[in-house]
XYZ file of C-alpha atoms in Angstrom:
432
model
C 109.567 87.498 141.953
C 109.353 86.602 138.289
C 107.300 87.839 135.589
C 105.514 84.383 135.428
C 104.937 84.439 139.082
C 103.318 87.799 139.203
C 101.095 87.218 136.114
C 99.918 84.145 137.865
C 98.993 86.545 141.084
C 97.205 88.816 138.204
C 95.279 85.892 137.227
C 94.136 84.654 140.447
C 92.968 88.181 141.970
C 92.020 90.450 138.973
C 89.107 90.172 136.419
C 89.604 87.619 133.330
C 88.331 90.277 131.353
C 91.368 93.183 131.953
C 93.209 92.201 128.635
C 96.821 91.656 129.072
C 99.390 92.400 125.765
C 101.731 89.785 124.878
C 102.372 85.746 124.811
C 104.124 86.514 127.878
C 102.750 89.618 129.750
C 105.887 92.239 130.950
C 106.229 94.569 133.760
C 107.678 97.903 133.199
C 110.114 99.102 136.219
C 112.195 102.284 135.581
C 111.391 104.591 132.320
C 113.540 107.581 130.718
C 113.028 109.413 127.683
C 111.098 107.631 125.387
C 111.954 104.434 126.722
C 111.125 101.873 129.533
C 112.477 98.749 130.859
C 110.873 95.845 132.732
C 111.782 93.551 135.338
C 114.089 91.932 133.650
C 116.453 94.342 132.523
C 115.367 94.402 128.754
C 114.908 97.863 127.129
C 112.182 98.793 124.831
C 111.439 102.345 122.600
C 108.039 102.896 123.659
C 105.506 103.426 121.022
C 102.276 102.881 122.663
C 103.266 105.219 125.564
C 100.419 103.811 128.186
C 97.632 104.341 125.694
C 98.883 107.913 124.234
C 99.542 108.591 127.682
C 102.725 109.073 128.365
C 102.571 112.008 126.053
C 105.886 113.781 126.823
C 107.865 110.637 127.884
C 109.145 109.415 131.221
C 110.892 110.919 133.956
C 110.500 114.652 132.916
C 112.130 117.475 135.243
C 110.045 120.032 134.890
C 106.735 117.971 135.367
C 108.726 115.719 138.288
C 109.493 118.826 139.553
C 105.702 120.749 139.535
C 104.385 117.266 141.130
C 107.095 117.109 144.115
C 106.540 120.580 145.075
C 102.797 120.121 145.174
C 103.649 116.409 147.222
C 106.010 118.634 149.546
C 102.900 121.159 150.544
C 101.604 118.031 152.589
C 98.422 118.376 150.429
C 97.725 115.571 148.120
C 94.200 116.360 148.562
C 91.190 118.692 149.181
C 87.923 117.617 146.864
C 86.490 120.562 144.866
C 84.776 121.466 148.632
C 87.868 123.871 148.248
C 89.679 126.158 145.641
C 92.386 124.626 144.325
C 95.253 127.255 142.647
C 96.400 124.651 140.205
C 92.652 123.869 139.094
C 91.528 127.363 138.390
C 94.667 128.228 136.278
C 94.600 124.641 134.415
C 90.592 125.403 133.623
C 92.061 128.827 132.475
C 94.716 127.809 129.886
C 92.164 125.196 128.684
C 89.231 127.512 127.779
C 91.393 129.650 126.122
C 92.946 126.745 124.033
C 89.683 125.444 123.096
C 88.051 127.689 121.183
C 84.509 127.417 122.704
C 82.888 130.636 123.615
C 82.384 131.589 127.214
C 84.085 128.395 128.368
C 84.443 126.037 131.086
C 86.028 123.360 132.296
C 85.089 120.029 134.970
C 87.948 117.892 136.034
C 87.153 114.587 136.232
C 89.934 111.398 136.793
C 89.805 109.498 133.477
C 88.125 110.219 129.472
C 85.826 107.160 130.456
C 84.305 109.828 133.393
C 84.905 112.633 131.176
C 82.369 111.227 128.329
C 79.721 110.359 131.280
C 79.762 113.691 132.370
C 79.205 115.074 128.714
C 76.283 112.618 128.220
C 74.715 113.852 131.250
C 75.497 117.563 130.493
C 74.004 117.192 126.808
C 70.717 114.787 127.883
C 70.086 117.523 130.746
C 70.416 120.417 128.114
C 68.295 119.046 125.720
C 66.328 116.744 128.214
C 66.207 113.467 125.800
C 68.366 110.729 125.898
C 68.498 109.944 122.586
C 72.206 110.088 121.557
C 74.467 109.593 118.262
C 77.528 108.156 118.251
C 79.936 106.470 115.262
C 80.393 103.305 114.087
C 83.222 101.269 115.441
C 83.639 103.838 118.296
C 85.045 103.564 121.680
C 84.153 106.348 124.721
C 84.525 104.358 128.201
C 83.814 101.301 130.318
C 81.201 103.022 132.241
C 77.455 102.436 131.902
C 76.716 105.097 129.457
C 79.736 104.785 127.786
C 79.977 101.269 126.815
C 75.983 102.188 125.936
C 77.512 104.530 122.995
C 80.393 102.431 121.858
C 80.083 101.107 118.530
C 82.258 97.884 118.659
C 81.252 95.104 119.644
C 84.460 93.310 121.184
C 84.838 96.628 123.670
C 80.801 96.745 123.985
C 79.746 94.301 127.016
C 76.057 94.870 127.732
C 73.027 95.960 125.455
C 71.910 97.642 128.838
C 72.120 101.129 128.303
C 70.915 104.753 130.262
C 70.272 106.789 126.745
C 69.214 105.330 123.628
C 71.990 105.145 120.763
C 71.767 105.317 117.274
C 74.840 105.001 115.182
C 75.928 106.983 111.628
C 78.553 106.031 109.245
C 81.632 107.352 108.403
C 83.504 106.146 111.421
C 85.692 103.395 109.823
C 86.107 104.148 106.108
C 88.264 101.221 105.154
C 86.041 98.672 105.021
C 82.581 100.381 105.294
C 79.947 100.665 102.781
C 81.161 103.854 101.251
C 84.917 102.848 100.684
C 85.023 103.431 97.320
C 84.352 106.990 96.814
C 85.901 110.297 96.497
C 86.545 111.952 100.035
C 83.801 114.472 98.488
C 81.177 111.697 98.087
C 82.283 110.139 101.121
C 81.204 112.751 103.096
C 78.090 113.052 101.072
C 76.777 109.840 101.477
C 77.800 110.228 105.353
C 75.391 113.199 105.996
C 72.291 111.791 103.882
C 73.170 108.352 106.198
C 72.622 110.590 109.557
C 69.959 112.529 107.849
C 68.649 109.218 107.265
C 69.598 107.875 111.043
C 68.104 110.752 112.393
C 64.258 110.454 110.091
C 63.681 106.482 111.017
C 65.184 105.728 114.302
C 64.794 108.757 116.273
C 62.028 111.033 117.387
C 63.957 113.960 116.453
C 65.535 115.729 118.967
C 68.547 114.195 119.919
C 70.577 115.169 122.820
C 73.761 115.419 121.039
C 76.311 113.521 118.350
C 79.270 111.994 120.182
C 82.456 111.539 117.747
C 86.532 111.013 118.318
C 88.045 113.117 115.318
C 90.317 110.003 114.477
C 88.879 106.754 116.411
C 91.181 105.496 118.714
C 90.782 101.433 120.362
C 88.547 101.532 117.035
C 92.168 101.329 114.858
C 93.078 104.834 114.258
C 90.663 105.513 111.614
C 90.667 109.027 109.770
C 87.604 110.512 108.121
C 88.213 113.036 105.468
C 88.465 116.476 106.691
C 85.082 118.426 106.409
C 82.996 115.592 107.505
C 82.046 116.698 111.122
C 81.248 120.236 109.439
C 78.952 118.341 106.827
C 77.427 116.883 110.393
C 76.918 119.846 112.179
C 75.265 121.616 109.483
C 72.809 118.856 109.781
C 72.572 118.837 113.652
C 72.146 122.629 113.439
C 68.677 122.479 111.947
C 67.729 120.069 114.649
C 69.706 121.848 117.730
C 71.594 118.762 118.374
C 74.831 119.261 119.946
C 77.659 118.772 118.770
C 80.291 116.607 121.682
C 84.134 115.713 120.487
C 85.619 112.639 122.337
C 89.121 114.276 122.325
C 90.968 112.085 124.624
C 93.427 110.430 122.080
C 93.704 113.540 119.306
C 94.078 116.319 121.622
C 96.661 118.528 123.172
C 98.532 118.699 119.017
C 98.807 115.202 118.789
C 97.808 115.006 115.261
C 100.312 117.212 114.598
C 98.236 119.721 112.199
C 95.759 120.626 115.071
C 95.580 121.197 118.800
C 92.105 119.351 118.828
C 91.423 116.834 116.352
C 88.248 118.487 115.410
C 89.865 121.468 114.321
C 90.606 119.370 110.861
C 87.063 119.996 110.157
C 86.658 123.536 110.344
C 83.994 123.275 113.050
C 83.554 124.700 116.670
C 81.894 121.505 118.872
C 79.495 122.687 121.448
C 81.593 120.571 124.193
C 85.025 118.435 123.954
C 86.261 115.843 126.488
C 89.977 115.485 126.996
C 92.261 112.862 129.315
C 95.402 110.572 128.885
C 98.200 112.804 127.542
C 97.090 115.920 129.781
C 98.712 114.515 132.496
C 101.533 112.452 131.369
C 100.613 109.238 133.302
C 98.435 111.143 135.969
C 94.694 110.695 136.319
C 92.813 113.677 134.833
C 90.436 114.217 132.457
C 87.728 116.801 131.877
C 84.957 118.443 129.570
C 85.341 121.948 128.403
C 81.627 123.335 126.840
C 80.135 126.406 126.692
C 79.232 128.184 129.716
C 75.559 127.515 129.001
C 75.850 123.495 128.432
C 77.554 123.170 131.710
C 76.141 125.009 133.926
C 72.210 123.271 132.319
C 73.068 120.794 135.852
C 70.696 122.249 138.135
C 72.132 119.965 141.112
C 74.514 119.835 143.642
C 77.789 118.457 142.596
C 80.924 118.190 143.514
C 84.190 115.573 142.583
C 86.512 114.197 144.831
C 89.463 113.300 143.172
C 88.685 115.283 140.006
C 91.013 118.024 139.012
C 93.164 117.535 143.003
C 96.012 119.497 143.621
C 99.147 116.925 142.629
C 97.388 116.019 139.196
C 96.350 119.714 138.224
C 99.827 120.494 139.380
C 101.614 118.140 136.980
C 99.167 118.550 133.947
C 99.634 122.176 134.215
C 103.568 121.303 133.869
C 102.699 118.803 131.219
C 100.735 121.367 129.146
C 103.166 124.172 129.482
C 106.275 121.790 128.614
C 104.458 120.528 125.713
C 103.519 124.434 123.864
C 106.970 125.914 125.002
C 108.359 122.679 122.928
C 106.542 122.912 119.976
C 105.814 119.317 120.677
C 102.729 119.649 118.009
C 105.329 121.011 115.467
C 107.572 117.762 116.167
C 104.454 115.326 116.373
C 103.591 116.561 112.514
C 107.199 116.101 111.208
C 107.967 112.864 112.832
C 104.197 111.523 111.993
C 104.933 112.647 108.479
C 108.223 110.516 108.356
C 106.924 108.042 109.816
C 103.519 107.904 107.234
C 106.219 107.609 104.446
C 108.208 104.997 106.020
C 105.483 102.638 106.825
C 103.191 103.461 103.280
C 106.672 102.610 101.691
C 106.694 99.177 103.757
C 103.383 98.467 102.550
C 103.952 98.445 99.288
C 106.464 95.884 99.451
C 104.517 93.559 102.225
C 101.170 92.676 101.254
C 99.654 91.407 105.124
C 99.697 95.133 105.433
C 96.106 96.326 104.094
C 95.942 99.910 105.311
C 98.402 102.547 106.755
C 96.847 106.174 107.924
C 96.675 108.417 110.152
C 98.031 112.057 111.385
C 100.647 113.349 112.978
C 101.585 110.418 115.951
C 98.493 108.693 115.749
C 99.307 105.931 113.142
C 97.449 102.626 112.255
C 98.774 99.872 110.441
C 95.814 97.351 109.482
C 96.869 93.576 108.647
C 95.188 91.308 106.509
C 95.162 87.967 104.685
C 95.832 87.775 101.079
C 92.442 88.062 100.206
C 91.790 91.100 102.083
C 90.065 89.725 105.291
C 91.404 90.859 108.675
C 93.875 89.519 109.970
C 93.684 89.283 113.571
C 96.905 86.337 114.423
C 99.422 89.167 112.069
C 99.052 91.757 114.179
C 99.658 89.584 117.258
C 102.822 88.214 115.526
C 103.385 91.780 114.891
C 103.070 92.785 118.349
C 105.480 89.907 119.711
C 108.113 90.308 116.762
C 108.455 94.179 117.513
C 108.603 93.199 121.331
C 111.474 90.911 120.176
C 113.129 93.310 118.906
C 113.183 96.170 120.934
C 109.726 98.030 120.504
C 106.252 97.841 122.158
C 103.459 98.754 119.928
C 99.736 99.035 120.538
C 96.838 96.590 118.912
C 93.023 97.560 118.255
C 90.613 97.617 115.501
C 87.446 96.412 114.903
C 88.707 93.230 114.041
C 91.739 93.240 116.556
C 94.397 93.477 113.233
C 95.216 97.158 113.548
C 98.697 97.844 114.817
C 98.508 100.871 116.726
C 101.374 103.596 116.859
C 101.105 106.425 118.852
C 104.805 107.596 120.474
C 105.911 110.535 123.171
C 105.290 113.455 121.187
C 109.322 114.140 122.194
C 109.901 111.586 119.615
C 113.487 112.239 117.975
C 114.774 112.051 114.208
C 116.994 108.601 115.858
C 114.011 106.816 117.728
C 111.655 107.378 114.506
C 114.061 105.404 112.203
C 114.787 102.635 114.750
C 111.683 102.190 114.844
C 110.461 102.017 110.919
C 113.739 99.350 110.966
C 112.284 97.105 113.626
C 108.885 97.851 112.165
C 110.105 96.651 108.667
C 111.713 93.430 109.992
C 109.203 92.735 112.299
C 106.255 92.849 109.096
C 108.810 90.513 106.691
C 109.452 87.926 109.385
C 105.177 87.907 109.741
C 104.727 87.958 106.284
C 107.627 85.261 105.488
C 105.669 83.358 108.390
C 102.868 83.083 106.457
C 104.137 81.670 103.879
């Protein structure tokens, strides 16, 4: 069956609304390394890596290994009715790694359930459901979380279970404080949610909800220091303080473990998914001791935290601290950075590059500075063309999106600032 025939299946039988990359849509077979192939036989270095993922690659041993040992028990399953070995020692090596006093840990199956849970942990602590949450931010597709995500194209319904109010400082590029010093920045930031917090809130807020570096919202990277200018500020009202780690954790931005670290500041909760399990479903919350156990209910989860996924995240998490896969996510990012700042200046479509460690956005616009949405498609199908699958978000939809197996090698970084380079001249010569 060809790719044309299955998309049309797709089409018939699954929502119009689950977005689909590429003029013509591919379907990825057999994967190795850092790269995959699809059904026809073509090869691509993957640089999107299943939404950051795929954090250690494709077709590991010693995670393959941890999950068919677990499959060969004969127990894929047992619901948290049940202690689960792999759970309790995951939980363990995640408490510890946090930072968060007396803490611990729910599993849950995706950072979309992971936020919910947090949102219901924080409104039950401080019982209000008044909530903050960032400009041009992304946390789920669930009720609560599409109720705190501040971008429109990713936000469906106005229907909401807590009431939102939204700061600045999530998307510095093009928002009303662009022009100042990263000093001022943050300044103006923290009188903006002192501000938020005096005229469209009765005061006590459940809790501030913030990714360290937004993710589906482009990549964007506040200076460092502003989430410690913020929690000063919460602090006086006892507002917590919740860190959507999903896309910057486990030392993807290089510098850190947790994105938040780059701020000097200890949140009262963090939620965590994707690259934990290297294409498994998990995800999770680690707070303090206190903040989850405010649920005064019966609970339990099914699926979160089962035996084969706790099994291969534990793998995943050991393989990626015995590698020093943090250490190689800052050098390659840092190469990378270079690379694609030094493409920039010689390519005007490209507005913006940032980032940290393998969390990189390129942002695309016209030559008068507007967003431009139809480069960064061209961009997406010119790098296809060539050899490379890259990721697309952004407010505006122009924000190429890089964000690679943190295995990335010293080769695959430079084939793929190459193929980046060409693949930005042919859109900008397009243009012309």
């Amino acid at each position: 069956m060809s790719e044309s025939e299955l998309l049309a299946r797709h089409r018939a039988v699954l929502p119009n609304w689950l977005a689909l990359y590429y003029d013509e849509p591919l379907e990825i077979v057999r994967a190795q390394g850092r790269r995959v192939t699809d059904s026809s036989g073509t090869t691509y270095l993957d640089f999107f890596a299943g939404i950051l993922t795929n954090a250690i690659g494709y077709d590991v041993a010693e995670i393959s290994d941890a999950i068919r040992a677990q499959v060969d028990s004969g127990v894929l399953h047992t619901s948290t009715l049940y202690l689960i070995r792999k759970q309790v020692e995951l939980a363990e090596q995640i408490a510890q790694l946090s930072g968060i006093p007396d803490a611990k840990v729910f599993f849950t199956n995706s950072g979309t359930e992971a936020n919910e849970t947090a949102l219901m942990l924080a409104t039950q602590y401080r019982r209000s459901n008044q909530v903050l949450a960032m400009r041009n931010s992304y946390h789920g597709r669930a009720f609560a979380t599409i109720g705190i995500t501040g971008n429109r194209g990713w936000s469906a319904s106005s229907l909401s279970p807590v009431k939102v109010s939204y700061v600045q400082g999530g998307y510095r590029y093009r928002d009303a404080f662009r022009n100042l010093s990263d000093a001022d920045y943050v300044r103006a930031c923290t009188d903006d949610l002192r501000d938020v917090l005096e005229t469209t809130t009765s005061g006590d807020v459940a809790a501030l909800i913030a990714e360290p570096i937004q993710g589906v919202g482009g990549f964007n990277v506040p200076p460092d220091g502003l989430f410690a200018a913020f929690k000063e500020v919460l602090d006086e009202y006892g507002i917590l303080l919740i860190s959507d780690e999903v896309q910057t954790g486990w030392g993807r931005t290089g510098e850190h473990f947790w994105g938040i670290q780059a701020h000097g500041v200890t949140p009262d909760a963090m939620t965590f998914a994707k690259g934990l399990g290297n294409g498994l479903a998990i995800g999770g919350v680690v707070a303090r001791g206190d903040l989850m156990d405010s649920i005064t209910a019966n609970s339990i989860s099914t699926f979160g935290g089962n035996p084969v996924s706790t099994a291969g995240a534990k793998a995943t998490l050991d393989y990626l601290l015995s590698h020093d896969l943090q250490g190689n996510a800052a050098k390659q990012g840092a190469r990378l950075l270079t690379g694609l700042r030094d493409i920039a200046e010689r390519y005007d479509v490209v507005g913006d590059v940032r980032g940290k460690g393998l969390m990189i956005g390129v942002e695309l616009v016209e030559p008068d500075g507007a967003p431009s949405p139809e480069s960064a498609r061209l961009v997406l199908e010119e790098t296809r063309a060539r050899g490379l699958l890259v990721g697309k978000g952004g407010l505006h939809g122009n924000v190429i999106r890089l964000a690679p197996p943190m295995t990335l090698t010293d080769d695959e970084t430079g084939e793929a600032l190459e193929i980046l380079r060409e693949s930005i001249a042919a859109v900008q010569e397009a243009r012309k």
